[in-house]
Amino acid sequence: MAHDHAHIDPESGDRRVSLAIWANALLTVAQIVGGIFAGSLALVADALHNFSDMASLVIAFVARKIARRPADARMTFGYGRIEIVAALINYTTLILVGVYLIYEGGMRMIDPPQVAGWTVVILGAVALVVDTLTALLTYSMQKGSVNIRALFLHNLSDALASVAVIIGGTLIILYDLRWVDPAITIGIALYILYLALTEIGGPIRMLMLGSPPDMDAEAVVEAMTKVAGVRDVHHVHLWQMQEHEVALDCHVVLEGQDWRDLDAVKQAVKKMLADDFGITHSSLEFETSANAHQDAALFGHEGGPTRAGTDAEHNDGTSHDDR
């Protein structure tokens, strides 16, 4: 399972993201002011949605800068995971905003206020233009980045929300249907919650050092055991170091009683991991059949499923290699 990703010039990408940030910032301010002036909670809801997207753009912009810093003594894995932490904060904030908007929308459904329909329609149209522009700016970048793709999809969803706001404002102008505005607010809030709850799992999984969702850990283990010279594998850890970097460490039990074939087996295992699964960072600890663990956990070190056929304890005759 190879993972190929397109790349564009970093400075050009930074300029695009920066332009999208300023466009969404101006739109957010205009929608909040206009929503308060017009008495439209739907406009404020759309503004908060745009603000969350602007925050995501800022996170992506800052993370792109920080992630380019090389690993050092303080951060030996590098700085790329800062984007994951920021994304988790952003999605958590989105959930809180969505719950608040549903509450406010429900209160306004009971007693709908007067709403300036024309202000809602005009600002909704401006939002539609900005959302479309932002989507176009990030379109070519989203093919090589899961996070930029999330921004792209969010801006497309914003465009749809803006269409809903325009429709709501039109109904208020034509038929004075004041309940439409809080109803649309609740609809936008539900969609925000849907996006946040469906996407928050990814950052949580990575921060919990979970295995990549598109990679079958058991298939990786099975492939390793089929490499010539490998008798067994245990104590497997498979996780995402960063968005596009998967790491693996494990114990490999060699066939036989000596170390003569260790280097050849090591190179064969590493080549297979890189070619078949895109795992280029692997740390392998080797054991011979004579000194292998007995009933060792297949994944992790304690409490997991075990691999049968290994001996009693871990002796000193081991070899560790990291690439």
PDB file of C-alpha atoms in Angstrom:
ATOM      1  CA  MET A   1       0.000   0.000   0.000  1.00  0.00           C
ATOM      2  CA  ALA A   2       2.040   2.938  -1.225  1.00  0.00           C
ATOM      3  CA  HIS A   3       1.127   6.519  -0.348  1.00  0.00           C
ATOM      4  CA  ASP A   4       1.894   9.061  -3.045  1.00  0.00           C
ATOM      5  CA  HIS A   5       1.165  12.749  -2.553  1.00  0.00           C
ATOM      6  CA  ALA A   6       1.339  15.692  -4.917  1.00  0.00           C
ATOM      7  CA  HIS A   7       3.466  18.664  -3.920  1.00  0.00           C
ATOM      8  CA  ILE A   8       3.348  22.319  -4.920  1.00  0.00           C
ATOM      9  CA  ASP A   9       5.762  25.149  -4.157  1.00  0.00           C
ATOM     10  CA  PRO A  10       5.510  25.833  -0.375  1.00  0.00           C
ATOM     11  CA  GLU A  11       5.680  29.644  -0.743  1.00  0.00           C
ATOM     12  CA  SER A  12       2.974  29.637  -3.415  1.00  0.00           C
ATOM     13  CA  GLY A  13       0.786  27.484  -1.169  1.00  0.00           C
ATOM     14  CA  ASP A  14       1.390  29.832   1.762  1.00  0.00           C
ATOM     15  CA  ARG A  15       0.273  32.826  -0.335  1.00  0.00           C
ATOM     16  CA  ARG A  16      -2.936  31.065  -1.334  1.00  0.00           C
ATOM     17  CA  VAL A  17      -3.766  30.115   2.234  1.00  0.00           C
ATOM     18  CA  SER A  18      -2.931  33.644   3.431  1.00  0.00           C
ATOM     19  CA  LEU A  19      -5.281  35.188   0.851  1.00  0.00           C
ATOM     20  CA  ALA A  20      -8.027  32.767   1.860  1.00  0.00           C
ATOM     21  CA  ILE A  21      -7.531  33.712   5.532  1.00  0.00           C
ATOM     22  CA  TRP A  22      -7.961  37.454   4.843  1.00  0.00           C
ATOM     23  CA  ALA A  23     -11.007  36.873   2.637  1.00  0.00           C
ATOM     24  CA  ASN A  24     -12.722  34.747   5.298  1.00  0.00           C
ATOM     25  CA  ALA A  25     -11.756  37.180   8.081  1.00  0.00           C
ATOM     26  CA  LEU A  26     -13.378  40.129   6.287  1.00  0.00           C
ATOM     27  CA  LEU A  27     -16.432  38.028   5.475  1.00  0.00           C
ATOM     28  CA  THR A  28     -16.785  36.891   9.102  1.00  0.00           C
ATOM     29  CA  VAL A  29     -16.715  40.476  10.400  1.00  0.00           C
ATOM     30  CA  ALA A  30     -19.206  41.629   7.739  1.00  0.00           C
ATOM     31  CA  GLN A  31     -21.599  38.747   8.500  1.00  0.00           C
ATOM     32  CA  ILE A  32     -21.497  39.268  12.269  1.00  0.00           C
ATOM     33  CA  VAL A  33     -22.108  43.031  11.952  1.00  0.00           C
ATOM     34  CA  GLY A  34     -24.770  42.476   9.313  1.00  0.00           C
ATOM     35  CA  GLY A  35     -26.417  39.677  11.277  1.00  0.00           C
ATOM     36  CA  ILE A  36     -26.676  41.848  14.403  1.00  0.00           C
ATOM     37  CA  PHE A  37     -27.973  44.798  12.352  1.00  0.00           C
ATOM     38  CA  ALA A  38     -30.499  42.654  10.462  1.00  0.00           C
ATOM     39  CA  GLY A  39     -31.508  40.601  13.493  1.00  0.00           C
ATOM     40  CA  SER A  40     -30.571  37.405  11.630  1.00  0.00           C
ATOM     41  CA  LEU A  41     -29.218  34.562  13.703  1.00  0.00           C
ATOM     42  CA  ALA A  42     -28.729  32.579  10.479  1.00  0.00           C
ATOM     43  CA  LEU A  43     -26.177  35.154   9.314  1.00  0.00           C
ATOM     44  CA  VAL A  44     -24.390  34.986  12.675  1.00  0.00           C
ATOM     45  CA  ALA A  45     -24.403  31.178  12.476  1.00  0.00           C
ATOM     46  CA  ASP A  46     -22.922  31.289   8.978  1.00  0.00           C
ATOM     47  CA  ALA A  47     -20.364  33.830  10.235  1.00  0.00           C
ATOM     48  CA  LEU A  48     -19.302  31.514  13.060  1.00  0.00           C
ATOM     49  CA  HIS A  49     -19.001  28.664  10.540  1.00  0.00           C
ATOM     50  CA  ASN A  50     -16.798  30.893   8.359  1.00  0.00           C
ATOM     51  CA  PHE A  51     -14.806  31.892  11.441  1.00  0.00           C
ATOM     52  CA  SER A  52     -14.153  28.229  12.214  1.00  0.00           C
ATOM     53  CA  ASP A  53     -12.921  27.751   8.653  1.00  0.00           C
ATOM     54  CA  MET A  54     -10.720  30.837   9.006  1.00  0.00           C
ATOM     55  CA  ALA A  55      -9.314  29.349  12.212  1.00  0.00           C
ATOM     56  CA  SER A  56      -8.635  26.119  10.327  1.00  0.00           C
ATOM     57  CA  LEU A  57      -6.849  28.094   7.621  1.00  0.00           C
ATOM     58  CA  VAL A  58      -4.739  29.879  10.249  1.00  0.00           C
ATOM     59  CA  ILE A  59      -3.905  26.542  11.861  1.00  0.00           C
ATOM     60  CA  ALA A  60      -2.926  25.087   8.499  1.00  0.00           C
ATOM     61  CA  PHE A  61      -0.837  28.169   7.642  1.00  0.00           C
ATOM     62  CA  VAL A  62       1.062  28.212  10.959  1.00  0.00           C
ATOM     63  CA  ALA A  63       1.455  24.427  10.952  1.00  0.00           C
ATOM     64  CA  ARG A  64       2.882  24.506   7.412  1.00  0.00           C
ATOM     65  CA  LYS A  65       5.543  26.898   8.691  1.00  0.00           C
ATOM     66  CA  ILE A  66       6.314  25.046  11.930  1.00  0.00           C
ATOM     67  CA  ALA A  67       6.204  21.577  10.353  1.00  0.00           C
ATOM     68  CA  ARG A  68       9.164  22.507   8.127  1.00  0.00           C
ATOM     69  CA  ARG A  69      11.413  22.781  11.161  1.00  0.00           C
ATOM     70  CA  PRO A  70      13.726  19.775  11.466  1.00  0.00           C
ATOM     71  CA  ALA A  71      13.701  17.450  14.453  1.00  0.00           C
ATOM     72  CA  ASP A  72      15.909  18.503  17.351  1.00  0.00           C
ATOM     73  CA  ALA A  73      16.840  17.370  20.861  1.00  0.00           C
ATOM     74  CA  ARG A  74      13.588  18.768  22.249  1.00  0.00           C
ATOM     75  CA  MET A  75      11.252  17.391  19.564  1.00  0.00           C
ATOM     76  CA  THR A  76      12.959  14.259  18.272  1.00  0.00           C
ATOM     77  CA  PHE A  77       9.966  13.351  16.083  1.00  0.00           C
ATOM     78  CA  GLY A  78       9.820  16.830  14.567  1.00  0.00           C
ATOM     79  CA  TYR A  79       7.039  19.427  14.773  1.00  0.00           C
ATOM     80  CA  GLY A  80       4.463  18.113  12.315  1.00  0.00           C
ATOM     81  CA  ARG A  81       2.013  16.856  14.944  1.00  0.00           C
ATOM     82  CA  ILE A  82       1.222  20.410  16.073  1.00  0.00           C
ATOM     83  CA  GLU A  83      -1.352  20.508  13.286  1.00  0.00           C
ATOM     84  CA  ILE A  84      -3.106  17.483  14.771  1.00  0.00           C
ATOM     85  CA  VAL A  85      -3.326  19.107  18.218  1.00  0.00           C
ATOM     86  CA  ALA A  86      -4.669  22.324  16.702  1.00  0.00           C
ATOM     87  CA  ALA A  87      -7.217  20.420  14.618  1.00  0.00           C
ATOM     88  CA  LEU A  88      -8.535  18.673  17.727  1.00  0.00           C
ATOM     89  CA  ILE A  89      -8.971  22.051  19.449  1.00  0.00           C
ATOM     90  CA  ASN A  90     -10.706  23.432  16.375  1.00  0.00           C
ATOM     91  CA  TYR A  91     -13.176  20.543  16.081  1.00  0.00           C
ATOM     92  CA  THR A  92     -13.954  20.694  19.803  1.00  0.00           C
ATOM     93  CA  THR A  93     -14.732  24.404  19.452  1.00  0.00           C
ATOM     94  CA  LEU A  94     -16.957  23.646  16.472  1.00  0.00           C
ATOM     95  CA  ILE A  95     -18.990  21.203  18.563  1.00  0.00           C
ATOM     96  CA  LEU A  96     -19.503  23.807  21.310  1.00  0.00           C
ATOM     97  CA  VAL A  97     -20.542  26.425  18.730  1.00  0.00           C
ATOM     98  CA  GLY A  98     -22.996  23.984  17.116  1.00  0.00           C
ATOM     99  CA  VAL A  99     -24.663  23.154  20.441  1.00  0.00           C
ATOM    100  CA  TYR A 100     -24.958  26.863  21.329  1.00  0.00           C
ATOM    101  CA  LEU A 101     -26.528  27.744  17.957  1.00  0.00           C
ATOM    102  CA  ILE A 102     -29.114  24.969  18.309  1.00  0.00           C
ATOM    103  CA  TYR A 103     -30.079  26.378  21.721  1.00  0.00           C
ATOM    104  CA  GLU A 104     -30.340  29.960  20.417  1.00  0.00           C
ATOM    105  CA  GLY A 105     -32.220  28.839  17.317  1.00  0.00           C
ATOM    106  CA  GLY A 106     -34.715  26.916  19.462  1.00  0.00           C
ATOM    107  CA  MET A 107     -35.361  29.982  21.626  1.00  0.00           C
ATOM    108  CA  ARG A 108     -35.973  32.120  18.533  1.00  0.00           C
ATOM    109  CA  MET A 109     -38.326  29.529  17.040  1.00  0.00           C
ATOM    110  CA  ILE A 110     -40.583  30.119  20.067  1.00  0.00           C
ATOM    111  CA  ASP A 111     -40.591  33.905  19.542  1.00  0.00           C
ATOM    112  CA  PRO A 112     -39.237  34.783  16.038  1.00  0.00           C
ATOM    113  CA  PRO A 113     -37.874  38.380  15.887  1.00  0.00           C
ATOM    114  CA  GLN A 114     -38.057  40.818  12.984  1.00  0.00           C
ATOM    115  CA  VAL A 115     -35.373  40.115  10.359  1.00  0.00           C
ATOM    116  CA  ALA A 116     -34.085  42.497   7.638  1.00  0.00           C
ATOM    117  CA  GLY A 117     -34.417  40.177   4.653  1.00  0.00           C
ATOM    118  CA  TRP A 118     -32.472  42.277   2.130  1.00  0.00           C
ATOM    119  CA  THR A 119     -29.421  42.496   4.409  1.00  0.00           C
ATOM    120  CA  VAL A 120     -29.508  38.729   4.808  1.00  0.00           C
ATOM    121  CA  VAL A 121     -29.716  38.145   1.042  1.00  0.00           C
ATOM    122  CA  ILE A 122     -26.922  40.624   0.175  1.00  0.00           C
ATOM    123  CA  LEU A 123     -24.474  39.330   2.778  1.00  0.00           C
ATOM    124  CA  GLY A 124     -25.387  35.747   1.911  1.00  0.00           C
ATOM    125  CA  ALA A 125     -24.486  36.470  -1.719  1.00  0.00           C
ATOM    126  CA  VAL A 126     -21.159  38.032  -0.672  1.00  0.00           C
ATOM    127  CA  ALA A 127     -20.447  34.953   1.455  1.00  0.00           C
ATOM    128  CA  LEU A 128     -21.194  32.695  -1.501  1.00  0.00           C
ATOM    129  CA  VAL A 129     -18.620  34.549  -3.625  1.00  0.00           C
ATOM    130  CA  VAL A 130     -15.933  34.394  -0.903  1.00  0.00           C
ATOM    131  CA  ASP A 131     -16.568  30.714  -0.159  1.00  0.00           C
ATOM    132  CA  THR A 132     -16.298  29.870  -3.846  1.00  0.00           C
ATOM    133  CA  LEU A 133     -13.062  31.896  -4.131  1.00  0.00           C
ATOM    134  CA  THR A 134     -11.532  30.117  -1.121  1.00  0.00           C
ATOM    135  CA  ALA A 135     -12.498  26.719  -2.525  1.00  0.00           C
ATOM    136  CA  LEU A 136     -10.800  27.594  -5.817  1.00  0.00           C
ATOM    137  CA  LEU A 137      -7.651  28.777  -3.993  1.00  0.00           C
ATOM    138  CA  THR A 138      -7.302  25.503  -2.100  1.00  0.00           C
ATOM    139  CA  TYR A 139      -8.488  23.131  -4.846  1.00  0.00           C
ATOM    140  CA  SER A 140      -5.070  22.346  -6.327  1.00  0.00           C
ATOM    141  CA  MET A 141      -3.515  21.993  -2.836  1.00  0.00           C
ATOM    142  CA  GLN A 142      -6.078  19.581  -1.405  1.00  0.00           C
ATOM    143  CA  LYS A 143      -4.844  16.662  -3.512  1.00  0.00           C
ATOM    144  CA  GLY A 144      -1.645  16.420  -1.460  1.00  0.00           C
ATOM    145  CA  SER A 145      -2.901  17.204   2.047  1.00  0.00           C
ATOM    146  CA  VAL A 146      -5.699  15.710   4.098  1.00  0.00           C
ATOM    147  CA  ASN A 147      -5.958  18.895   6.173  1.00  0.00           C
ATOM    148  CA  ILE A 148      -6.131  21.219   3.147  1.00  0.00           C
ATOM    149  CA  ARG A 149      -8.717  18.871   1.636  1.00  0.00           C
ATOM    150  CA  ALA A 150     -10.785  19.286   4.806  1.00  0.00           C
ATOM    151  CA  LEU A 151     -10.569  23.068   4.345  1.00  0.00           C
ATOM    152  CA  PHE A 152     -11.623  22.696   0.705  1.00  0.00           C
ATOM    153  CA  LEU A 153     -14.637  20.563   1.646  1.00  0.00           C
ATOM    154  CA  HIS A 154     -15.543  22.968   4.466  1.00  0.00           C
ATOM    155  CA  ASN A 155     -15.617  25.893   2.067  1.00  0.00           C
ATOM    156  CA  LEU A 156     -17.822  23.972  -0.323  1.00  0.00           C
ATOM    157  CA  SER A 157     -20.164  23.279   2.603  1.00  0.00           C
ATOM    158  CA  ASP A 158     -20.026  27.001   3.479  1.00  0.00           C
ATOM    159  CA  ALA A 159     -21.123  27.809  -0.061  1.00  0.00           C
ATOM    160  CA  LEU A 160     -24.138  25.521   0.408  1.00  0.00           C
ATOM    161  CA  ALA A 161     -24.913  27.183   3.766  1.00  0.00           C
ATOM    162  CA  SER A 162     -24.745  30.590   2.067  1.00  0.00           C
ATOM    163  CA  VAL A 163     -27.259  29.407  -0.520  1.00  0.00           C
ATOM    164  CA  ALA A 164     -29.548  28.367   2.358  1.00  0.00           C
ATOM    165  CA  VAL A 165     -29.172  31.816   3.955  1.00  0.00           C
ATOM    166  CA  ILE A 166     -30.061  33.514   0.648  1.00  0.00           C
ATOM    167  CA  ILE A 167     -33.157  31.334   0.298  1.00  0.00           C
ATOM    168  CA  GLY A 168     -34.170  32.135   3.886  1.00  0.00           C
ATOM    169  CA  GLY A 169     -33.761  35.886   3.331  1.00  0.00           C
ATOM    170  CA  THR A 170     -35.810  35.684   0.133  1.00  0.00           C
ATOM    171  CA  LEU A 171     -38.671  33.899   1.944  1.00  0.00           C
ATOM    172  CA  ILE A 172     -38.616  36.594   4.642  1.00  0.00           C
ATOM    173  CA  ILE A 173     -38.827  39.350   1.998  1.00  0.00           C
ATOM    174  CA  LEU A 174     -41.631  37.684   0.037  1.00  0.00           C
ATOM    175  CA  TYR A 175     -43.739  36.057   2.759  1.00  0.00           C
ATOM    176  CA  ASP A 176     -42.475  37.457   6.106  1.00  0.00           C
ATOM    177  CA  LEU A 177     -41.701  33.917   7.280  1.00  0.00           C
ATOM    178  CA  ARG A 178     -39.643  34.951  10.307  1.00  0.00           C
ATOM    179  CA  TRP A 179     -39.409  31.387  11.639  1.00  0.00           C
ATOM    180  CA  VAL A 180     -37.303  30.460   8.590  1.00  0.00           C
ATOM    181  CA  ASP A 181     -34.240  32.290   9.965  1.00  0.00           C
ATOM    182  CA  PRO A 182     -33.929  30.312  13.240  1.00  0.00           C
ATOM    183  CA  ALA A 183     -34.870  27.129  11.356  1.00  0.00           C
ATOM    184  CA  ILE A 184     -31.970  27.663   8.952  1.00  0.00           C
ATOM    185  CA  THR A 185     -29.752  28.455  11.954  1.00  0.00           C
ATOM    186  CA  ILE A 186     -30.568  25.074  13.485  1.00  0.00           C
ATOM    187  CA  GLY A 187     -29.952  23.384  10.121  1.00  0.00           C
ATOM    188  CA  ILE A 188     -26.518  25.026   9.787  1.00  0.00           C
ATOM    189  CA  ALA A 189     -25.696  24.098  13.406  1.00  0.00           C
ATOM    190  CA  LEU A 190     -26.640  20.462  12.812  1.00  0.00           C
ATOM    191  CA  TYR A 191     -24.409  20.389   9.740  1.00  0.00           C
ATOM    192  CA  ILE A 192     -21.521  21.924  11.738  1.00  0.00           C
ATOM    193  CA  LEU A 193     -21.968  19.205  14.371  1.00  0.00           C
ATOM    194  CA  TYR A 194     -22.049  16.531  11.670  1.00  0.00           C
ATOM    195  CA  LEU A 195     -18.766  17.761  10.167  1.00  0.00           C
ATOM    196  CA  ALA A 196     -17.045  18.119  13.536  1.00  0.00           C
ATOM    197  CA  LEU A 197     -18.174  14.781  14.967  1.00  0.00           C
ATOM    198  CA  THR A 198     -17.289  12.838  11.809  1.00  0.00           C
ATOM    199  CA  GLU A 199     -13.844  14.427  11.440  1.00  0.00           C
ATOM    200  CA  ILE A 200     -12.681  14.687  15.075  1.00  0.00           C
ATOM    201  CA  GLY A 201     -11.970  10.967  15.163  1.00  0.00           C
ATOM    202  CA  GLY A 202      -8.953  11.355  12.857  1.00  0.00           C
ATOM    203  CA  PRO A 203      -6.948  13.723  15.114  1.00  0.00           C
ATOM    204  CA  ILE A 204      -7.934  11.708  18.206  1.00  0.00           C
ATOM    205  CA  ARG A 205      -6.751   8.487  16.557  1.00  0.00           C
ATOM    206  CA  MET A 206      -3.392  10.027  15.626  1.00  0.00           C
ATOM    207  CA  LEU A 207      -2.853  11.555  19.070  1.00  0.00           C
ATOM    208  CA  MET A 208      -3.689   8.166  20.607  1.00  0.00           C
ATOM    209  CA  LEU A 209      -0.938   6.678  18.378  1.00  0.00           C
ATOM    210  CA  GLY A 210      -3.501   4.549  16.572  1.00  0.00           C
ATOM    211  CA  SER A 211      -2.626   2.621  13.444  1.00  0.00           C
ATOM    212  CA  PRO A 212      -3.506   4.346  10.142  1.00  0.00           C
ATOM    213  CA  PRO A 213      -7.212   3.816   9.352  1.00  0.00           C
ATOM    214  CA  ASP A 214      -6.460   2.810   5.758  1.00  0.00           C
ATOM    215  CA  MET A 215      -3.850   0.217   6.751  1.00  0.00           C
ATOM    216  CA  ASP A 216      -4.590  -3.313   7.998  1.00  0.00           C
ATOM    217  CA  ALA A 217      -2.156  -3.945  10.859  1.00  0.00           C
ATOM    218  CA  GLU A 218      -2.788  -7.689  10.758  1.00  0.00           C
ATOM    219  CA  ALA A 219      -1.974  -7.719   7.027  1.00  0.00           C
ATOM    220  CA  VAL A 220       1.330  -5.977   7.788  1.00  0.00           C
ATOM    221  CA  VAL A 221       2.168  -8.637  10.390  1.00  0.00           C
ATOM    222  CA  GLU A 222       1.195 -11.428   8.018  1.00  0.00           C
ATOM    223  CA  ALA A 223       3.405 -10.004   5.273  1.00  0.00           C
ATOM    224  CA  MET A 224       6.366  -9.778   7.659  1.00  0.00           C
ATOM    225  CA  THR A 225       6.019 -13.422   8.706  1.00  0.00           C
ATOM    226  CA  LYS A 226       6.162 -14.454   5.032  1.00  0.00           C
ATOM    227  CA  VAL A 227       9.609 -12.902   4.532  1.00  0.00           C
ATOM    228  CA  ALA A 228      12.245 -15.618   4.149  1.00  0.00           C
ATOM    229  CA  GLY A 229      14.108 -16.191   7.411  1.00  0.00           C
ATOM    230  CA  VAL A 230      11.340 -14.793   9.666  1.00  0.00           C
ATOM    231  CA  ARG A 231       9.759 -17.280  12.064  1.00  0.00           C
ATOM    232  CA  ASP A 232       7.499 -14.942  14.033  1.00  0.00           C
ATOM    233  CA  VAL A 233       6.679 -11.310  14.888  1.00  0.00           C
ATOM    234  CA  HIS A 234       5.415  -9.839  18.158  1.00  0.00           C
ATOM    235  CA  HIS A 235       5.310  -6.652  20.263  1.00  0.00           C
ATOM    236  CA  VAL A 236       4.147  -4.732  17.161  1.00  0.00           C
ATOM    237  CA  HIS A 237       3.559  -0.961  17.349  1.00  0.00           C
ATOM    238  CA  LEU A 238       2.174   0.684  14.205  1.00  0.00           C
ATOM    239  CA  TRP A 239       1.277   4.379  14.302  1.00  0.00           C
ATOM    240  CA  GLN A 240       1.184   7.661  12.407  1.00  0.00           C
ATOM    241  CA  MET A 241       4.099   9.873  13.362  1.00  0.00           C
ATOM    242  CA  GLN A 242       2.666  12.642  11.171  1.00  0.00           C
ATOM    243  CA  GLU A 243      -0.077  12.937   8.592  1.00  0.00           C
ATOM    244  CA  HIS A 244       1.888  11.217   5.805  1.00  0.00           C
ATOM    245  CA  GLU A 245       4.476   9.292   7.837  1.00  0.00           C
ATOM    246  CA  VAL A 246       3.762   5.857   9.252  1.00  0.00           C
ATOM    247  CA  ALA A 247       6.143   4.191  11.717  1.00  0.00           C
ATOM    248  CA  LEU A 248       6.514   0.628  12.944  1.00  0.00           C
ATOM    249  CA  ASP A 249       8.548  -1.073  15.633  1.00  0.00           C
ATOM    250  CA  CYS A 250       8.412  -4.733  16.614  1.00  0.00           C
ATOM    251  CA  HIS A 251      10.335  -7.836  17.625  1.00  0.00           C
ATOM    252  CA  VAL A 252      11.258 -10.241  14.825  1.00  0.00           C
ATOM    253  CA  VAL A 253      12.084 -13.870  15.622  1.00  0.00           C
ATOM    254  CA  LEU A 254      14.596 -15.390  13.208  1.00  0.00           C
ATOM    255  CA  GLU A 255      14.546 -18.952  11.954  1.00  0.00           C
ATOM    256  CA  GLY A 256      17.383 -20.965  13.436  1.00  0.00           C
ATOM    257  CA  GLN A 257      19.738 -20.473  16.344  1.00  0.00           C
ATOM    258  CA  ASP A 258      22.304 -17.920  15.141  1.00  0.00           C
ATOM    259  CA  TRP A 259      22.651 -14.394  13.697  1.00  0.00           C
ATOM    260  CA  ARG A 260      24.329 -15.163  10.377  1.00  0.00           C
ATOM    261  CA  ASP A 261      21.301 -14.193   8.255  1.00  0.00           C
ATOM    262  CA  LEU A 262      20.223 -11.243  10.401  1.00  0.00           C
ATOM    263  CA  ASP A 263      21.325  -8.455   8.062  1.00  0.00           C
ATOM    264  CA  ALA A 264      19.798 -10.052   4.964  1.00  0.00           C
ATOM    265  CA  VAL A 265      16.477 -10.651   6.768  1.00  0.00           C
ATOM    266  CA  LYS A 266      16.490  -7.116   8.153  1.00  0.00           C
ATOM    267  CA  GLN A 267      16.954  -5.563   4.717  1.00  0.00           C
ATOM    268  CA  ALA A 268      14.279  -7.835   3.196  1.00  0.00           C
ATOM    269  CA  VAL A 269      11.743  -6.905   5.876  1.00  0.00           C
ATOM    270  CA  LYS A 270      12.434  -3.171   5.556  1.00  0.00           C
ATOM    271  CA  LYS A 271      12.206  -3.304   1.750  1.00  0.00           C
ATOM    272  CA  MET A 272       8.891  -5.155   1.917  1.00  0.00           C
ATOM    273  CA  LEU A 273       7.458  -2.657   4.431  1.00  0.00           C
ATOM    274  CA  ALA A 274       8.491   0.296   2.254  1.00  0.00           C
ATOM    275  CA  ASP A 275       7.396  -1.195  -1.076  1.00  0.00           C
ATOM    276  CA  ASP A 276       4.112  -2.810  -0.032  1.00  0.00           C
ATOM    277  CA  PHE A 277       2.873  -0.515   2.742  1.00  0.00           C
ATOM    278  CA  GLY A 278       4.784   2.772   2.416  1.00  0.00           C
ATOM    279  CA  ILE A 279       6.366   2.289   5.856  1.00  0.00           C
ATOM    280  CA  THR A 280       9.833   3.814   5.574  1.00  0.00           C
ATOM    281  CA  HIS A 281      10.460   4.307   9.310  1.00  0.00           C
ATOM    282  CA  SER A 282      10.834   0.922  11.021  1.00  0.00           C
ATOM    283  CA  SER A 283      12.653  -0.113  14.185  1.00  0.00           C
ATOM    284  CA  LEU A 284      13.235  -3.854  14.373  1.00  0.00           C
ATOM    285  CA  GLU A 285      14.523  -5.817  17.350  1.00  0.00           C
ATOM    286  CA  PHE A 286      15.675  -9.323  16.493  1.00  0.00           C
ATOM    287  CA  GLU A 287      15.589 -12.551  18.479  1.00  0.00           C
ATOM    288  CA  THR A 288      16.672 -16.072  17.620  1.00  0.00           C
ATOM    289  CA  SER A 289      14.422 -19.031  18.225  1.00  0.00           C
ATOM    290  CA  ALA A 290      16.550 -19.920  21.232  1.00  0.00           C
ATOM    291  CA  ASN A 291      15.978 -16.678  23.141  1.00  0.00           C
ATOM    292  CA  ALA A 292      12.574 -15.446  21.957  1.00  0.00           C
ATOM    293  CA  HIS A 293       9.729 -14.348  24.225  1.00  0.00           C
ATOM    294  CA  GLN A 294       7.137 -16.944  25.210  1.00  0.00           C
ATOM    295  CA  ASP A 295       3.446 -16.107  24.707  1.00  0.00           C
ATOM    296  CA  ALA A 296       4.413 -12.552  23.706  1.00  0.00           C
ATOM    297  CA  ALA A 297       1.665 -10.049  22.901  1.00  0.00           C
ATOM    298  CA  LEU A 298       1.205  -9.578  19.169  1.00  0.00           C
ATOM    299  CA  PHE A 299       0.383  -5.851  19.488  1.00  0.00           C
ATOM    300  CA  GLY A 300       1.891  -3.757  22.266  1.00  0.00           C
ATOM    301  CA  HIS A 301       3.602  -5.357  25.245  1.00  0.00           C
ATOM    302  CA  GLU A 302       0.887  -6.311  27.724  1.00  0.00           C
ATOM    303  CA  GLY A 303      -2.679  -7.552  27.609  1.00  0.00           C
ATOM    304  CA  GLY A 304      -3.021  -8.075  23.858  1.00  0.00           C
ATOM    305  CA  PRO A 305      -3.401 -11.222  21.746  1.00  0.00           C
ATOM    306  CA  THR A 306      -0.344 -13.475  21.815  1.00  0.00           C
ATOM    307  CA  ARG A 307       1.701 -15.337  19.251  1.00  0.00           C
ATOM    308  CA  ALA A 308       2.214 -19.000  20.067  1.00  0.00           C
ATOM    309  CA  GLY A 309       5.464 -20.901  19.712  1.00  0.00           C
ATOM    310  CA  THR A 310       7.971 -18.583  21.383  1.00  0.00           C
ATOM    311  CA  ASP A 311      10.220 -19.429  24.298  1.00  0.00           C
ATOM    312  CA  ALA A 312      10.198 -18.359  27.905  1.00  0.00           C
ATOM    313  CA  GLU A 313      11.955 -15.055  28.319  1.00  0.00           C
ATOM    314  CA  HIS A 314      13.851 -12.231  26.641  1.00  0.00           C
ATOM    315  CA  ASN A 315      17.588 -12.820  27.028  1.00  0.00           C
ATOM    316  CA  ASP A 316      20.455 -10.458  26.250  1.00  0.00           C
ATOM    317  CA  GLY A 317      21.136 -11.895  22.772  1.00  0.00           C
ATOM    318  CA  THR A 318      19.132  -9.312  20.816  1.00  0.00           C
ATOM    319  CA  SER A 319      19.960  -6.912  18.035  1.00  0.00           C
ATOM    320  CA  HIS A 320      18.232  -3.555  17.535  1.00  0.00           C
ATOM    321  CA  ASP A 321      18.163  -1.570  14.319  1.00  0.00           C
ATOM    322  CA  ASP A 322      16.441   1.696  13.421  1.00  0.00           C
ATOM    323  CA  ARG A 323      16.141   3.500  10.126  1.00  0.00           C
TER     324      ARG A 323
END
